[in-house]
Coordinates of C-alpha atoms in Angstrom, one line a residue:
M1 CA 55.9 26.0 -25.7
Q2 CA 52.7 24.0 -25.3
E3 CA 49.6 25.6 -23.8
P4 CA 48.5 24.2 -20.4
I5 CA 45.8 21.6 -20.6
S6 CA 42.7 22.5 -18.6
F7 CA 40.4 19.7 -17.3
F8 CA 37.7 22.2 -16.4
T9 CA 35.1 23.7 -18.7
S10 CA 32.5 26.4 -18.2
F11 CA 28.8 25.8 -17.7
N12 CA 26.9 25.5 -20.9
F13 CA 23.4 24.7 -22.3
N14 CA 24.1 21.0 -22.4
D15 CA 24.8 21.1 -18.7
L16 CA 21.4 22.7 -18.1
W17 CA 19.8 19.9 -20.1
F18 CA 21.7 17.4 -18.1
L19 CA 20.3 18.9 -14.9
S20 CA 16.8 18.9 -16.4
E21 CA 17.1 15.1 -17.2
A22 CA 18.3 14.5 -13.7
A23 CA 15.3 16.5 -12.3
L24 CA 13.0 14.2 -14.3
R25 CA 14.8 11.2 -12.8
T26 CA 14.2 12.6 -9.3
L27 CA 10.5 13.1 -10.1
W28 CA 10.2 9.6 -11.5
I29 CA 11.8 7.8 -8.5
S30 CA 9.8 10.0 -6.1
L31 CA 6.5 9.3 -8.0
I32 CA 6.9 5.6 -7.9
S33 CA 8.0 5.4 -4.3
I34 CA 5.4 7.8 -3.0
S35 CA 2.5 6.1 -4.9
I36 CA 3.4 2.6 -3.7
G37 CA 4.5 3.7 -0.3
T38 CA 1.2 5.6 0.2
L39 CA -0.8 2.5 -0.6
L40 CA 1.2 0.3 1.7
G41 CA 1.1 3.0 4.4
C42 CA -2.7 3.1 4.3
I43 CA -2.8 -0.6 4.6
F44 CA -0.4 -0.6 7.5
G45 CA -2.2 2.3 9.2
W46 CA -5.5 0.4 8.9
L47 CA -4.0 -2.7 10.4
Q48 CA -2.5 -0.8 13.3
H49 CA -6.0 0.7 14.0
E50 CA -7.9 -2.6 13.6
S51 CA -5.5 -5.0 15.3
K52 CA -3.5 -3.6 18.2
R53 CA -2.0 -7.0 18.9
L54 CA -0.8 -7.7 15.4
A55 CA 0.5 -4.1 15.0
G56 CA 2.3 -4.3 18.3
I57 CA 4.1 -7.6 17.5
L58 CA 4.8 -7.4 13.8
I59 CA 4.0 -4.1 12.1
S60 CA 4.9 -1.3 14.5
P61 CA 8.4 -2.4 15.4
V62 CA 9.4 -2.8 11.7
L63 CA 7.9 0.6 10.8
D64 CA 9.7 2.2 13.7
I65 CA 13.0 1.0 12.3
F66 CA 12.4 2.6 9.0
R67 CA 11.3 5.8 10.7
S68 CA 14.2 5.9 13.2
V69 CA 17.2 4.8 11.2
P70 CA 18.6 7.6 8.9
L71 CA 17.6 7.0 5.3
I72 CA 21.1 7.1 4.0
I73 CA 22.1 4.2 6.2
Q74 CA 19.1 2.2 5.0
L75 CA 20.0 2.8 1.4
V76 CA 23.7 1.8 1.8
L77 CA 22.9 -1.3 3.9
F78 CA 20.2 -2.5 1.5
Y79 CA 22.2 -1.9 -1.6
N80 CA 25.2 -3.8 -0.2
F81 CA 23.4 -6.7 1.6
A82 CA 20.7 -7.4 -1.0
P83 CA 23.1 -9.3 -3.3
I84 CA 23.8 -11.7 -0.4
V85 CA 20.2 -12.9 -0.4
G86 CA 20.2 -13.1 -4.2
L87 CA 18.7 -9.7 -5.0
H88 CA 20.8 -8.0 -7.6
L89 CA 19.2 -4.6 -7.9
D90 CA 20.6 -1.5 -9.6
P91 CA 20.7 1.8 -7.8
F92 CA 17.3 2.9 -9.1
Y93 CA 15.4 -0.2 -7.9
S94 CA 17.3 -0.2 -4.6
G95 CA 16.3 3.4 -4.1
V96 CA 12.7 2.6 -5.0
V97 CA 12.5 -0.2 -2.5
I98 CA 13.9 1.8 0.4
L99 CA 12.1 5.0 -0.4
T100 CA 8.8 3.0 -0.7
L101 CA 9.2 1.4 2.7
Y102 CA 10.3 4.7 4.2
T103 CA 7.3 6.4 2.8
A104 CA 5.0 3.6 4.0
S105 CA 6.4 3.9 7.5
L106 CA 5.5 7.7 7.6
V107 CA 2.1 7.4 5.9
S108 CA 1.1 4.6 8.2
N109 CA 0.9 7.0 11.1
V110 CA -0.9 9.6 8.9
A111 CA -3.5 7.0 7.8
R112 CA -4.0 5.7 11.4
A113 CA -4.5 9.3 12.6
G114 CA -7.0 9.8 9.8
I115 CA -9.1 6.8 10.8
E116 CA -9.0 7.7 14.5
S117 CA -10.0 11.3 13.8
V118 CA -13.5 10.1 12.9
P119 CA -15.7 10.2 16.0
L120 CA -16.8 6.7 17.1
P121 CA -20.5 7.8 17.5
M122 CA -20.5 8.9 13.9
R123 CA -19.2 5.5 12.8
K124 CA -21.8 3.7 14.9
A125 CA -24.5 5.9 13.4
S126 CA -23.5 4.9 9.9
R127 CA -23.5 1.2 10.8
S128 CA -26.9 1.6 12.4
L129 CA -28.2 3.0 9.1
G130 CA -27.3 -0.2 7.4
L131 CA -23.9 0.5 6.0
T132 CA -21.5 -2.3 5.9
Y133 CA -18.0 -2.0 7.4
W134 CA -16.4 -1.2 4.0
Q135 CA -19.2 1.2 3.0
D136 CA -18.6 3.0 6.3
M137 CA -14.8 3.2 5.5
I138 CA -15.4 4.4 2.0
H139 CA -18.3 6.9 2.5
V140 CA -17.6 8.1 6.0
V141 CA -14.1 7.4 7.3
F142 CA -12.2 8.3 4.1
P143 CA -13.9 11.6 3.3
I144 CA -13.7 12.9 6.9
G145 CA -10.4 11.3 8.0
G146 CA -8.7 12.1 4.7
R147 CA -9.6 15.7 4.9
A148 CA -8.1 15.9 8.4
V149 CA -4.7 14.4 7.5
F150 CA -4.4 15.6 3.9
P151 CA -1.9 18.4 4.8
S152 CA 0.2 15.9 6.8
W153 CA 0.3 13.6 3.8
I154 CA 1.4 16.4 1.5
G155 CA 4.2 17.1 4.0
V156 CA 5.3 13.5 3.7
V157 CA 5.2 13.8 -0.1
L158 CA 7.4 16.9 -0.2
G159 CA 9.8 15.4 2.4
V160 CA 10.3 12.2 0.5
M161 CA 10.9 14.1 -2.8
K162 CA 13.7 16.0 -1.1
D163 CA 15.0 12.9 0.6
S164 CA 15.3 11.1 -2.8
A165 CA 18.5 13.1 -3.2
L166 CA 20.1 10.6 -0.8
V167 CA 19.8 7.9 -3.5
S168 CA 22.8 9.6 -5.1
V169 CA 25.1 7.7 -2.7
L170 CA 24.2 4.6 -4.6
G171 CA 25.3 6.1 -7.9
Y172 CA 21.9 6.9 -9.3
V173 CA 22.2 10.1 -11.3
E174 CA 19.4 12.2 -9.9
L175 CA 19.4 15.9 -9.4
L176 CA 22.0 16.1 -6.5
K177 CA 24.3 13.6 -8.2
A178 CA 24.2 15.4 -11.4
S179 CA 25.0 18.7 -9.6
Q180 CA 28.0 17.0 -8.0
I181 CA 29.3 15.8 -11.4
L182 CA 28.9 19.3 -12.9
I183 CA 30.6 21.0 -9.9
T184 CA 33.6 18.7 -10.2
R185 CA 33.9 19.6 -13.9
T186 CA 33.0 23.3 -13.9
Q187 CA 34.2 24.4 -10.5
E188 CA 31.1 26.6 -10.2
P189 CA 29.4 25.3 -7.0
L190 CA 27.2 28.4 -6.4
L191 CA 25.8 28.4 -9.9
I192 CA 25.2 24.6 -10.0
L193 CA 23.6 24.4 -6.6
G194 CA 21.5 27.4 -7.2
L195 CA 20.1 25.8 -10.3
A196 CA 19.6 22.5 -8.5
G197 CA 17.7 24.4 -5.8
L198 CA 15.5 26.0 -8.5
F199 CA 14.7 22.6 -10.0
Y200 CA 13.7 21.3 -6.6
F201 CA 11.5 24.3 -6.1
A202 CA 10.0 23.8 -9.5
L203 CA 9.1 20.2 -8.6
S204 CA 7.8 21.0 -5.1
Y205 CA 5.9 24.3 -5.5
P206 CA 3.2 23.1 -8.0
I207 CA 2.5 20.2 -5.5
S208 CA 2.0 22.7 -2.7
M209 CA -0.1 25.0 -4.7
Y210 CA -2.4 22.3 -6.1
A211 CA -2.7 20.7 -2.6
S212 CA -3.7 24.1 -1.2
K213 CA -6.4 24.6 -3.8
F214 CA -7.6 21.0 -3.5
E215 CA -7.9 21.3 0.2
Q216 CA -9.9 24.5 -0.1
R217 CA -12.2 22.8 -2.7
W218 CA -12.5 19.7 -0.4
A219 CA -13.5 21.9 2.5
K220 CA -16.6 23.3 0.7

C-alpha cells in the first residue's frame, strides 16, 4: 500500500532566508519610492505655497486623487492600464511609480506646512539683511520649517513602508507576498505572519530610533 503524498512541508531555514530576501525587496522598493517621492513632494509643496492659482488648477486636484483613492486600487489600475498607453512595466516598476506618486502627494502637504510654519516677519528680516530668495529658503526656511515637520515626514516614511505590502497584489514578491506563499505551503499562518511582523518591526524600529535621536540633536 502506497503512503499518502503530502503537498505540505514544515517551515525550515531556507524559508527563513526566503523571508529575509523578501524583506530586503520591501526595503528596496520603499527606499526608492520614498526618496523620489520626497523630492517630488517638496517641489509640489513649494509650488502650492508659491503659486495658489497654479496649485489650485493643476497640482492640488491631482495630489488629492492620490491621497484619496485607496492605494491598492491605484496599483491595480495602473498596472492594468499602463500597457494600453505603451508602458510595459513589471510589478516592481509599477509599484515604484505608484508608491512614488503616493508618497509625493503626502509629502507635499508636509512640505507646504513646513514652509508656512516659518513666520513671515522672520523671512522679511532675512531678505532685508541682503539674502536672496534661495538663500532665505536654504538658510532660514529649511532649518526652521524642516525641524517643525520632521516628525510628520517620518510618519509618512513608516506608513509608506508598510503600505508597500500592497504591491503584492501585482505579483511582486515582497514580505507579505512571500508570507502568503509560505503559508500556502506550510499551513503555519501564525508562525509565518509572526515572523513577517518581526521583519517589519526590524525595518521600521531603527528608523524611528534614529529619527528620535536626530530630532533631539537638531533641537540643540
